[in-house]
């Protein structure tokens, strides 16, 4: 089989157009890589080596020198993985974060290990891990309990998992900030943004309506707008759980732009959030131009490219962004750049605020 038919070449940087680049590290072999290798029926190692990450010598953007053809990438979000699981877990919508469900997840993992069932092992581990990882640990004792339990799940240490299961279940309280059941719905992040740009009268987000700060903006008196993501690069129309579409979860008073950001006209927004979305597009410059044409200030969340757990850029992300790349963007669009919001880093993400300080706000840097 000629696997080249699946891919398109990128010979220059999609942000600054420079052709000078160096080889960056391979994508890691996590579950999406496995899933894509199964969908395309390409051996995982071959796939990882094919879809290379390269780093632009000029702006520092990491991008794929070979990338999925448009139709294929689109089918990932509309056919193969139509539901955005992290979106639905935000705000604990499906009630997965509960003592009862953690008990169930731990039992599934124990049974899987004891019966040597390799088929559900990956799922059982991820399921238990995601819940335990989201438990807010306060005291040093709780932190130690949680950390050791996560290690035991990874290593399938059955005696530790069994011995400490009741303590672990008992310690479950509220979901930790920025982890799976909270994601980017965070008041402190909202206040951080307002500290730099002033009161947000009109707040917008593009991409997923479930995992951001639309409700928080509403609670703080902002008018809100949600803009659908481009269905060829993101979840959307098919994103459905228990017969409910994610867009049906949008608050009635939030304006919903179904046709996407390109249908938006005029600079109306004080703030536009682009959360884990910019790294899906092969035309980031076009998206940024459009974003700054509708909003004075743009907040961008992207995966950390130096995350010790998963270093480099994932296979399902076209690009990876660091401070240098964002400085390039800030300069290009004549904006100030702030990336000192540390709290989000526990989840392996960075927050970049590209903004124009309002004349009446005194910003201390
Ligand atoms: Zn570049
Ligand atoms: Zn969705």
mmCIF file of C-alpha atoms and ligand atoms in Angstrom:
data_model
loop_
_atom_site.group_PDB
_atom_site.id
_atom_site.type_symbol
_atom_site.label_atom_id
_atom_site.label_comp_id
_atom_site.label_asym_id
_atom_site.label_seq_id
_atom_site.Cartn_x
_atom_site.Cartn_y
_atom_site.Cartn_z
ATOM 1 C CA UNK A 1 0.000 0.000 0.000
ATOM 2 C CA UNK A 2 1.267 3.438 -0.886
ATOM 3 C CA UNK A 3 0.672 5.389 2.290
ATOM 4 C CA UNK A 4 1.655 8.720 0.739
ATOM 5 C CA UNK A 5 -1.889 9.104 -0.546
ATOM 6 C CA UNK A 6 -2.973 10.001 2.990
ATOM 7 C CA UNK A 7 -0.617 12.951 3.386
ATOM 8 C CA UNK A 8 0.263 16.452 2.183
ATOM 9 C CA UNK A 9 3.751 17.973 2.332
ATOM 10 C CA UNK A 10 4.563 21.230 4.107
ATOM 11 C CA UNK A 11 7.811 22.739 2.869
ATOM 12 C CA UNK A 12 7.704 26.064 4.686
ATOM 13 C CA UNK A 13 6.557 27.430 8.022
ATOM 14 C CA UNK A 14 2.769 27.993 8.041
ATOM 15 C CA UNK A 15 3.245 30.988 10.334
ATOM 16 C CA UNK A 16 6.248 32.971 9.016
ATOM 17 C CA UNK A 17 6.817 31.238 5.676
ATOM 18 C CA UNK A 18 10.505 30.544 6.333
ATOM 19 C CA UNK A 19 11.901 27.387 4.760
ATOM 20 C CA UNK A 20 14.714 27.079 7.297
ATOM 21 C CA UNK A 21 13.945 24.387 9.812
ATOM 22 C CA UNK A 22 15.409 21.621 11.907
ATOM 23 C CA UNK A 23 14.188 18.177 12.827
ATOM 24 C CA UNK A 24 12.195 18.069 16.079
ATOM 25 C CA UNK A 25 11.370 15.013 18.161
ATOM 26 C CA UNK A 26 8.926 12.340 17.068
ATOM 27 C CA UNK A 27 5.360 12.379 18.363
ATOM 28 C CA UNK A 28 4.782 10.010 21.271
ATOM 29 C CA UNK A 29 2.873 6.777 20.913
ATOM 30 C CA UNK A 30 -0.185 7.528 23.016
ATOM 31 C CA UNK A 31 -3.768 6.425 22.439
ATOM 32 C CA UNK A 32 -4.538 8.808 19.546
ATOM 33 C CA UNK A 33 -1.435 7.620 17.723
ATOM 34 C CA UNK A 34 -2.599 4.025 18.207
ATOM 35 C CA UNK A 35 -6.091 4.921 17.073
ATOM 36 C CA UNK A 36 -4.884 6.686 13.927
ATOM 37 C CA UNK A 37 -2.544 3.830 13.071
ATOM 38 C CA UNK A 38 -5.527 1.448 13.298
ATOM 39 C CA UNK A 39 -7.790 3.696 11.220
ATOM 40 C CA UNK A 40 -5.204 4.028 8.439
ATOM 41 C CA UNK A 41 -3.989 0.483 8.863
ATOM 42 C CA UNK A 42 -0.398 1.721 9.080
ATOM 43 C CA UNK A 43 2.078 0.281 11.555
ATOM 44 C CA UNK A 44 2.431 2.644 14.547
ATOM 45 C CA UNK A 45 6.210 3.078 14.225
ATOM 46 C CA UNK A 46 5.988 3.731 10.489
ATOM 47 C CA UNK A 47 3.292 6.330 11.106
ATOM 48 C CA UNK A 48 5.266 8.114 13.840
ATOM 49 C CA UNK A 49 8.369 8.261 11.635
ATOM 50 C CA UNK A 50 6.390 9.458 8.641
ATOM 51 C CA UNK A 51 4.540 12.329 10.326
ATOM 52 C CA UNK A 52 7.668 14.252 11.308
ATOM 53 C CA UNK A 53 7.774 17.294 13.534
ATOM 54 C CA UNK A 54 10.071 20.070 12.319
ATOM 55 C CA UNK A 55 10.932 23.321 14.054
ATOM 56 C CA UNK A 56 11.049 26.627 12.200
ATOM 57 C CA UNK A 57 14.432 28.294 12.727
ATOM 58 C CA UNK A 58 12.887 31.733 12.405
ATOM 59 C CA UNK A 59 9.764 31.791 14.613
ATOM 60 C CA UNK A 60 10.201 28.576 16.600
ATOM 61 C CA UNK A 61 6.897 27.022 15.524
ATOM 62 C CA UNK A 62 6.970 23.240 15.507
ATOM 63 C CA UNK A 63 4.905 21.847 12.649
ATOM 64 C CA UNK A 64 4.447 18.647 10.684
ATOM 65 C CA UNK A 65 6.417 18.410 7.439
ATOM 66 C CA UNK A 66 3.888 15.814 6.323
ATOM 67 C CA UNK A 67 0.267 16.062 7.416
ATOM 68 C CA UNK A 68 -3.056 14.324 6.914
ATOM 69 C CA UNK A 69 -4.989 15.288 3.813
ATOM 70 C CA UNK A 70 -7.930 17.545 4.581
ATOM 71 C CA UNK A 71 -10.612 14.933 3.977
ATOM 72 C CA UNK A 72 -8.867 12.412 6.188
ATOM 73 C CA UNK A 73 -8.313 14.820 9.101
ATOM 74 C CA UNK A 74 -11.942 15.871 8.830
ATOM 75 C CA UNK A 75 -13.093 12.260 9.067
ATOM 76 C CA UNK A 76 -11.289 11.921 12.404
ATOM 77 C CA UNK A 77 -13.695 14.430 13.978
ATOM 78 C CA UNK A 78 -16.788 13.456 12.054
ATOM 79 C CA UNK A 79 -16.523 9.719 11.671
ATOM 80 C CA UNK A 80 -13.846 7.983 13.720
ATOM 81 C CA UNK A 81 -13.782 10.052 16.934
ATOM 82 C CA UNK A 82 -16.923 12.206 16.640
ATOM 83 C CA UNK A 83 -17.321 12.819 20.374
ATOM 84 C CA UNK A 84 -14.974 15.158 22.204
ATOM 85 C CA UNK A 85 -14.582 13.272 25.493
ATOM 86 C CA UNK A 86 -12.738 16.007 27.386
ATOM 87 C CA UNK A 87 -15.441 18.471 26.446
ATOM 88 C CA UNK A 88 -18.189 16.335 27.950
ATOM 89 C CA UNK A 89 -16.229 15.617 31.121
ATOM 90 C CA UNK A 90 -15.868 19.361 31.769
ATOM 91 C CA UNK A 91 -18.006 20.472 34.670
ATOM 92 C CA UNK A 92 -18.491 16.750 35.394
ATOM 93 C CA UNK A 93 -21.473 16.726 33.002
ATOM 94 C CA UNK A 94 -21.593 12.934 32.791
ATOM 95 C CA UNK A 95 -21.024 12.466 36.521
ATOM 96 C CA UNK A 96 -17.932 10.351 35.994
ATOM 97 C CA UNK A 97 -16.194 12.133 38.845
ATOM 98 C CA UNK A 98 -17.905 10.482 41.819
ATOM 99 C CA UNK A 99 -17.029 8.063 44.610
ATOM 100 C CA UNK A 100 -19.339 5.464 43.107
ATOM 101 C CA UNK A 101 -17.759 5.721 39.679
ATOM 102 C CA UNK A 102 -14.203 5.666 41.017
ATOM 103 C CA UNK A 103 -15.044 2.473 42.919
ATOM 104 C CA UNK A 104 -16.339 1.003 39.675
ATOM 105 C CA UNK A 105 -13.265 2.094 37.718
ATOM 106 C CA UNK A 106 -10.879 0.622 40.296
ATOM 107 C CA UNK A 107 -12.814 -2.662 40.330
ATOM 108 C CA UNK A 108 -12.663 -2.851 36.553
ATOM 109 C CA UNK A 109 -8.901 -2.358 36.663
ATOM 110 C CA UNK A 110 -8.430 -4.933 39.446
ATOM 111 C CA UNK A 111 -10.498 -7.485 37.520
ATOM 112 C CA UNK A 112 -8.665 -6.716 34.304
ATOM 113 C CA UNK A 113 -5.285 -7.344 35.941
ATOM 114 C CA UNK A 114 -6.417 -10.433 37.867
ATOM 115 C CA UNK A 115 -8.041 -12.087 34.862
ATOM 116 C CA UNK A 116 -5.132 -11.033 32.648
ATOM 117 C CA UNK A 117 -7.539 -9.258 30.293
ATOM 118 C CA UNK A 118 -5.315 -7.186 28.017
ATOM 119 C CA UNK A 119 -8.188 -6.076 25.828
ATOM 120 C CA UNK A 120 -9.689 -3.614 28.300
ATOM 121 C CA UNK A 121 -6.464 -2.856 30.193
ATOM 122 C CA UNK A 122 -5.642 0.405 28.421
ATOM 123 C CA UNK A 123 -9.159 1.713 28.915
ATOM 124 C CA UNK A 124 -9.346 0.560 32.547
ATOM 125 C CA UNK A 125 -6.045 2.257 33.383
ATOM 126 C CA UNK A 126 -6.931 5.532 31.645
ATOM 127 C CA UNK A 127 -10.371 5.578 33.236
ATOM 128 C CA UNK A 128 -9.110 5.066 36.797
ATOM 129 C CA UNK A 129 -6.137 7.379 36.211
ATOM 130 C CA UNK A 130 -8.265 10.260 34.924
ATOM 131 C CA UNK A 131 -10.503 10.207 38.000
ATOM 132 C CA UNK A 132 -7.722 9.828 40.583
ATOM 133 C CA UNK A 133 -5.642 12.471 38.794
ATOM 134 C CA UNK A 134 -8.551 14.915 39.163
ATOM 135 C CA UNK A 135 -8.892 14.490 42.926
ATOM 136 C CA UNK A 136 -7.947 17.689 44.671
ATOM 137 C CA UNK A 137 -5.300 16.716 47.230
ATOM 138 C CA UNK A 138 -4.825 19.270 49.986
ATOM 139 C CA UNK A 139 -2.620 17.932 52.773
ATOM 140 C CA UNK A 140 0.808 16.431 52.159
ATOM 141 C CA UNK A 141 -0.616 13.079 53.191
ATOM 142 C CA UNK A 142 -3.345 13.309 50.548
ATOM 143 C CA UNK A 143 -0.840 14.403 47.930
ATOM 144 C CA UNK A 144 1.365 11.416 48.701
ATOM 145 C CA UNK A 145 -1.586 9.012 48.656
ATOM 146 C CA UNK A 146 -2.676 10.327 45.264
ATOM 147 C CA UNK A 147 0.776 10.334 43.710
ATOM 148 C CA UNK A 148 1.565 6.785 44.831
ATOM 149 C CA UNK A 149 -1.812 5.571 43.640
ATOM 150 C CA UNK A 150 -1.288 7.049 40.173
ATOM 151 C CA UNK A 151 2.100 5.334 39.969
ATOM 152 C CA UNK A 152 0.470 2.054 41.045
ATOM 153 C CA UNK A 153 -2.135 2.390 38.271
ATOM 154 C CA UNK A 154 0.556 2.997 35.650
ATOM 155 C CA UNK A 155 2.636 0.066 36.893
ATOM 156 C CA UNK A 156 -0.402 -2.173 37.446
ATOM 157 C CA UNK A 157 0.710 -2.707 41.035
ATOM 158 C CA UNK A 158 -2.294 -4.760 42.078
ATOM 159 C CA UNK A 159 -1.497 -5.075 45.794
ATOM 160 C CA UNK A 160 -1.120 -1.296 46.185
ATOM 161 C CA UNK A 161 -4.269 -0.657 44.146
ATOM 162 C CA UNK A 162 -6.300 -3.055 46.288
ATOM 163 C CA UNK A 163 -4.856 -2.067 49.636
ATOM 164 C CA UNK A 164 -5.432 1.681 49.199
ATOM 165 C CA UNK A 165 -8.640 1.695 47.177
ATOM 166 C CA UNK A 166 -10.974 2.700 50.015
ATOM 167 C CA UNK A 167 -8.707 5.510 51.199
ATOM 168 C CA UNK A 168 -8.497 6.744 47.615
ATOM 169 C CA UNK A 169 -12.250 6.619 47.035
ATOM 170 C CA UNK A 170 -12.883 8.276 50.384
ATOM 171 C CA UNK A 171 -10.580 11.202 49.536
ATOM 172 C CA UNK A 172 -12.585 12.142 46.424
ATOM 173 C CA UNK A 173 -14.131 15.578 46.917
ATOM 174 C CA UNK A 174 -14.134 18.329 44.303
ATOM 175 C CA UNK A 175 -12.415 18.105 40.898
ATOM 176 C CA UNK A 176 -9.008 19.753 40.775
ATOM 177 C CA UNK A 177 -8.649 22.913 38.703
ATOM 178 C CA UNK A 178 -7.586 22.460 35.063
ATOM 179 C CA UNK A 179 -7.740 18.693 35.237
ATOM 180 C CA UNK A 180 -10.129 16.591 33.173
ATOM 181 C CA UNK A 181 -13.359 17.461 34.991
ATOM 182 C CA UNK A 182 -12.704 21.210 35.122
ATOM 183 C CA UNK A 183 -10.621 21.930 32.038
ATOM 184 C CA UNK A 184 -10.541 25.642 31.207
ATOM 185 C CA UNK A 185 -13.563 26.665 33.207
ATOM 186 C CA UNK A 186 -11.686 28.667 35.829
ATOM 187 C CA UNK A 187 -12.598 31.905 37.582
ATOM 188 C CA UNK A 188 -9.014 32.767 38.432
ATOM 189 C CA UNK A 189 -8.108 32.574 34.760
ATOM 190 C CA UNK A 190 -11.013 34.897 33.954
ATOM 191 C CA UNK A 191 -9.862 37.430 36.563
ATOM 192 C CA UNK A 192 -6.280 37.109 35.340
ATOM 193 C CA UNK A 193 -7.424 38.181 31.868
ATOM 194 C CA UNK A 194 -9.484 41.087 33.203
ATOM 195 C CA UNK A 195 -6.487 42.266 35.194
ATOM 196 C CA UNK A 196 -4.691 42.947 31.911
ATOM 197 C CA UNK A 197 -7.456 43.985 29.551
ATOM 198 C CA UNK A 198 -10.031 45.521 31.885
ATOM 199 C CA UNK A 199 -13.672 44.583 32.212
ATOM 200 C CA UNK A 200 -14.777 42.097 29.547
ATOM 201 C CA UNK A 201 -18.104 43.389 28.290
ATOM 202 C CA UNK A 202 -18.319 41.037 25.343
ATOM 203 C CA UNK A 203 -16.710 37.602 25.693
ATOM 204 C CA UNK A 204 -16.335 35.004 22.937
ATOM 205 C CA UNK A 205 -14.949 31.528 22.401
ATOM 206 C CA UNK A 206 -14.368 29.389 19.340
ATOM 207 C CA UNK A 207 -14.150 25.563 19.247
ATOM 208 C CA UNK A 208 -15.782 23.509 21.999
ATOM 209 C CA UNK A 209 -18.740 25.023 23.906
ATOM 210 C CA UNK A 210 -18.287 22.720 26.900
ATOM 211 C CA UNK A 211 -14.812 23.248 28.282
ATOM 212 C CA UNK A 212 -14.196 26.978 28.555
ATOM 213 C CA UNK A 213 -15.366 30.036 30.466
ATOM 214 C CA UNK A 214 -18.645 30.974 28.785
ATOM 215 C CA UNK A 215 -20.630 30.406 31.982
ATOM 216 C CA UNK A 216 -18.072 32.216 34.121
ATOM 217 C CA UNK A 217 -18.140 35.196 31.755
ATOM 218 C CA UNK A 218 -21.929 35.184 31.979
ATOM 219 C CA UNK A 219 -21.801 35.055 35.783
ATOM 220 C CA UNK A 220 -19.485 38.064 35.717
ATOM 221 C CA UNK A 221 -21.867 40.135 33.642
ATOM 222 C CA UNK A 222 -20.319 39.703 30.185
ATOM 223 C CA UNK A 223 -22.353 39.293 27.048
ATOM 224 C CA UNK A 224 -21.293 35.977 25.501
ATOM 225 C CA UNK A 225 -20.875 34.506 22.055
ATOM 226 C CA UNK A 226 -19.879 31.020 20.975
ATOM 227 C CA UNK A 227 -18.427 30.398 17.517
ATOM 228 C CA UNK A 228 -18.460 26.892 16.033
ATOM 229 C CA UNK A 229 -15.121 25.383 15.151
ATOM 230 C CA UNK A 230 -14.261 24.541 11.554
ATOM 231 C CA UNK A 231 -15.671 21.037 11.153
ATOM 232 C CA UNK A 232 -12.736 19.946 9.020
ATOM 233 C CA UNK A 233 -10.341 20.423 11.959
ATOM 234 C CA UNK A 234 -12.425 20.069 15.121
ATOM 235 C CA UNK A 235 -15.323 18.310 16.803
ATOM 236 C CA UNK A 236 -18.715 19.797 16.096
ATOM 237 C CA UNK A 237 -21.908 18.619 14.482
ATOM 238 C CA UNK A 238 -21.469 14.965 15.428
ATOM 239 C CA UNK A 239 -20.395 15.581 19.013
ATOM 240 C CA UNK A 240 -23.210 13.874 20.881
ATOM 241 C CA UNK A 241 -23.662 11.987 24.148
ATOM 242 C CA UNK A 242 -26.929 10.374 25.271
ATOM 243 C CA UNK A 243 -28.757 11.920 22.306
ATOM 244 C CA UNK A 244 -27.668 15.423 23.284
ATOM 245 C CA UNK A 245 -25.435 17.481 21.019
ATOM 246 C CA UNK A 246 -22.754 19.578 22.684
ATOM 247 C CA UNK A 247 -24.068 22.747 21.033
ATOM 248 C CA UNK A 248 -27.448 22.150 22.706
ATOM 249 C CA UNK A 249 -25.639 22.766 26.005
ATOM 250 C CA UNK A 250 -25.008 26.384 25.034
ATOM 251 C CA UNK A 251 -26.861 28.764 27.301
ATOM 252 C CA UNK A 252 -29.841 30.370 25.528
ATOM 253 C CA UNK A 253 -28.590 33.883 26.173
ATOM 254 C CA UNK A 254 -25.264 33.120 24.480
ATOM 255 C CA UNK A 255 -25.160 34.088 20.827
ATOM 256 C CA UNK A 256 -24.307 31.021 18.753
ATOM 257 C CA UNK A 257 -22.477 31.497 15.438
ATOM 258 C CA UNK A 258 -22.980 28.187 13.653
ATOM 259 C CA UNK A 259 -21.149 29.149 10.495
ATOM 260 C CA UNK A 260 -17.793 29.591 12.167
ATOM 261 C CA UNK A 261 -15.387 32.456 12.654
ATOM 262 C CA UNK A 262 -15.109 33.333 8.965
ATOM 263 C CA UNK A 263 -18.745 34.411 8.997
ATOM 264 C CA UNK A 264 -18.077 36.930 11.811
ATOM 265 C CA UNK A 265 -17.792 40.572 10.827
ATOM 266 C CA UNK A 266 -16.601 43.633 12.691
ATOM 267 C CA UNK A 267 -14.480 44.023 15.803
ATOM 268 C CA UNK A 268 -17.062 43.582 18.524
ATOM 269 C CA UNK A 269 -15.449 41.367 21.124
ATOM 270 C CA UNK A 270 -13.296 42.460 24.037
ATOM 271 C CA UNK A 271 -11.921 38.957 24.269
ATOM 272 C CA UNK A 272 -11.847 35.828 22.146
ATOM 273 C CA UNK A 273 -10.719 32.491 23.610
ATOM 274 C CA UNK A 274 -9.086 29.962 21.285
ATOM 275 C CA UNK A 275 -8.605 26.914 23.470
ATOM 276 C CA UNK A 276 -6.571 23.950 22.161
ATOM 277 C CA UNK A 277 -7.758 24.710 18.650
ATOM 278 C CA UNK A 278 -5.024 26.749 16.954
ATOM 279 C CA UNK A 279 -2.799 23.656 16.804
ATOM 280 C CA UNK A 280 -5.376 21.845 14.655
ATOM 281 C CA UNK A 281 -5.241 24.210 11.696
ATOM 282 C CA UNK A 282 -2.683 24.187 8.881
ATOM 283 C CA UNK A 283 -3.391 27.903 8.370
ATOM 284 C CA UNK A 284 -2.691 29.414 11.795
ATOM 285 C CA UNK A 285 -1.866 32.839 10.371
ATOM 286 C CA UNK A 286 -5.239 33.058 8.664
ATOM 287 C CA UNK A 287 -7.031 32.101 11.885
ATOM 288 C CA UNK A 288 -5.043 34.625 13.942
ATOM 289 C CA UNK A 289 -5.752 37.403 11.424
ATOM 290 C CA UNK A 290 -9.439 36.623 11.592
ATOM 291 C CA UNK A 291 -9.357 36.425 15.400
ATOM 292 C CA UNK A 292 -7.779 39.877 15.702
ATOM 293 C CA UNK A 293 -10.326 41.238 13.254
ATOM 294 C CA UNK A 294 -13.167 40.280 15.614
ATOM 295 C CA UNK A 295 -11.488 40.838 19.001
ATOM 296 C CA UNK A 296 -9.019 43.296 20.476
ATOM 297 C CA UNK A 297 -7.639 40.681 22.817
ATOM 298 C CA UNK A 298 -7.147 37.003 22.190
ATOM 299 C CA UNK A 299 -6.399 34.271 24.743
ATOM 300 C CA UNK A 300 -4.851 31.093 23.415
ATOM 301 C CA UNK A 301 -4.470 27.776 25.226
ATOM 302 C CA UNK A 302 -2.059 25.260 23.749
ATOM 303 C CA UNK A 303 -0.298 22.091 24.831
ATOM 304 C CA UNK A 304 3.135 22.586 26.388
ATOM 305 C CA UNK A 305 5.733 21.217 23.970
ATOM 306 C CA UNK A 306 8.164 20.409 26.784
ATOM 307 C CA UNK A 307 5.713 18.520 28.999
ATOM 308 C CA UNK A 308 7.873 15.887 30.756
ATOM 309 C CA UNK A 309 5.075 13.297 30.537
ATOM 310 C CA UNK A 310 4.451 13.770 26.817
ATOM 311 C CA UNK A 311 7.319 15.816 25.370
ATOM 312 C CA UNK A 312 7.059 17.128 21.823
ATOM 313 C CA UNK A 313 3.982 17.617 19.669
ATOM 314 C CA UNK A 314 1.238 14.974 19.554
ATOM 315 C CA UNK A 315 0.435 13.192 16.347
ATOM 316 C CA UNK A 316 -3.081 14.652 16.175
ATOM 317 C CA UNK A 317 -1.803 18.234 16.463
ATOM 318 C CA UNK A 318 -0.396 19.930 13.386
ATOM 319 C CA UNK A 319 1.661 22.454 15.339
ATOM 320 C CA UNK A 320 3.337 23.177 18.681
ATOM 321 C CA UNK A 321 3.794 26.669 20.136
ATOM 322 C CA UNK A 322 6.249 28.135 22.613
ATOM 323 C CA UNK A 323 6.976 31.584 24.061
ATOM 324 C CA UNK A 324 9.242 32.501 21.153
ATOM 325 C CA UNK A 325 6.547 31.697 18.598
ATOM 326 C CA UNK A 326 3.972 33.698 20.521
ATOM 327 C CA UNK A 327 6.368 36.663 20.768
ATOM 328 C CA UNK A 328 6.558 36.529 16.980
ATOM 329 C CA UNK A 329 2.741 36.599 16.791
ATOM 330 C CA UNK A 330 2.516 39.473 19.294
ATOM 331 C CA UNK A 331 4.972 41.538 17.274
ATOM 332 C CA UNK A 332 3.240 40.780 14.003
ATOM 333 C CA UNK A 333 -0.153 41.902 15.295
ATOM 334 C CA UNK A 334 1.216 44.712 17.439
ATOM 335 C CA UNK A 335 -0.041 43.221 20.714
ATOM 336 C CA UNK A 336 1.409 42.776 24.151
ATOM 337 C CA UNK A 337 2.051 39.227 25.281
ATOM 338 C CA UNK A 338 1.519 37.721 28.706
ATOM 339 C CA UNK A 339 2.177 34.104 29.593
ATOM 340 C CA UNK A 340 2.662 34.227 33.339
ATOM 341 C CA UNK A 341 -0.534 32.379 34.323
ATOM 342 C CA UNK A 342 1.064 29.372 35.992
ATOM 343 C CA UNK A 343 -1.942 27.483 37.436
ATOM 344 C CA UNK A 344 -2.876 25.956 34.086
ATOM 345 C CA UNK A 345 0.491 24.219 33.743
ATOM 346 C CA UNK A 346 -0.515 21.283 35.997
ATOM 347 C CA UNK A 347 -2.514 19.967 33.071
ATOM 348 C CA UNK A 348 0.282 20.333 30.503
ATOM 349 C CA UNK A 349 -1.106 23.478 28.886
ATOM 350 C CA UNK A 350 -0.001 27.086 28.520
ATOM 351 C CA UNK A 351 -2.108 30.208 28.384
ATOM 352 C CA UNK A 352 -1.007 33.059 26.118
ATOM 353 C CA UNK A 353 -2.754 36.413 26.321
ATOM 354 C CA UNK A 354 -2.238 38.670 23.302
ATOM 355 C CA UNK A 355 -3.683 42.013 24.274
ATOM 356 C CA UNK A 356 -3.913 45.731 24.016
ATOM 357 C CA UNK A 357 -3.963 47.370 27.444
ATOM 358 C CA UNK A 358 -6.931 49.722 27.722
ATOM 359 C CA UNK A 359 -5.939 53.357 28.390
ATOM 360 C CA UNK A 360 -7.709 53.451 31.756
ATOM 361 C CA UNK A 361 -6.172 50.300 33.205
ATOM 362 C CA UNK A 362 -2.887 50.519 35.039
ATOM 363 C CA UNK A 363 -1.047 47.313 34.240
ATOM 364 C CA UNK A 364 1.768 46.286 36.537
ATOM 365 C CA UNK A 365 3.966 43.692 34.939
HETATM 366 ZN ZN1 LIG B 1 8.232 30.159 11.241
HETATM 367 ZN ZN1 LIG B 2 -18.373 18.964 21.372
#
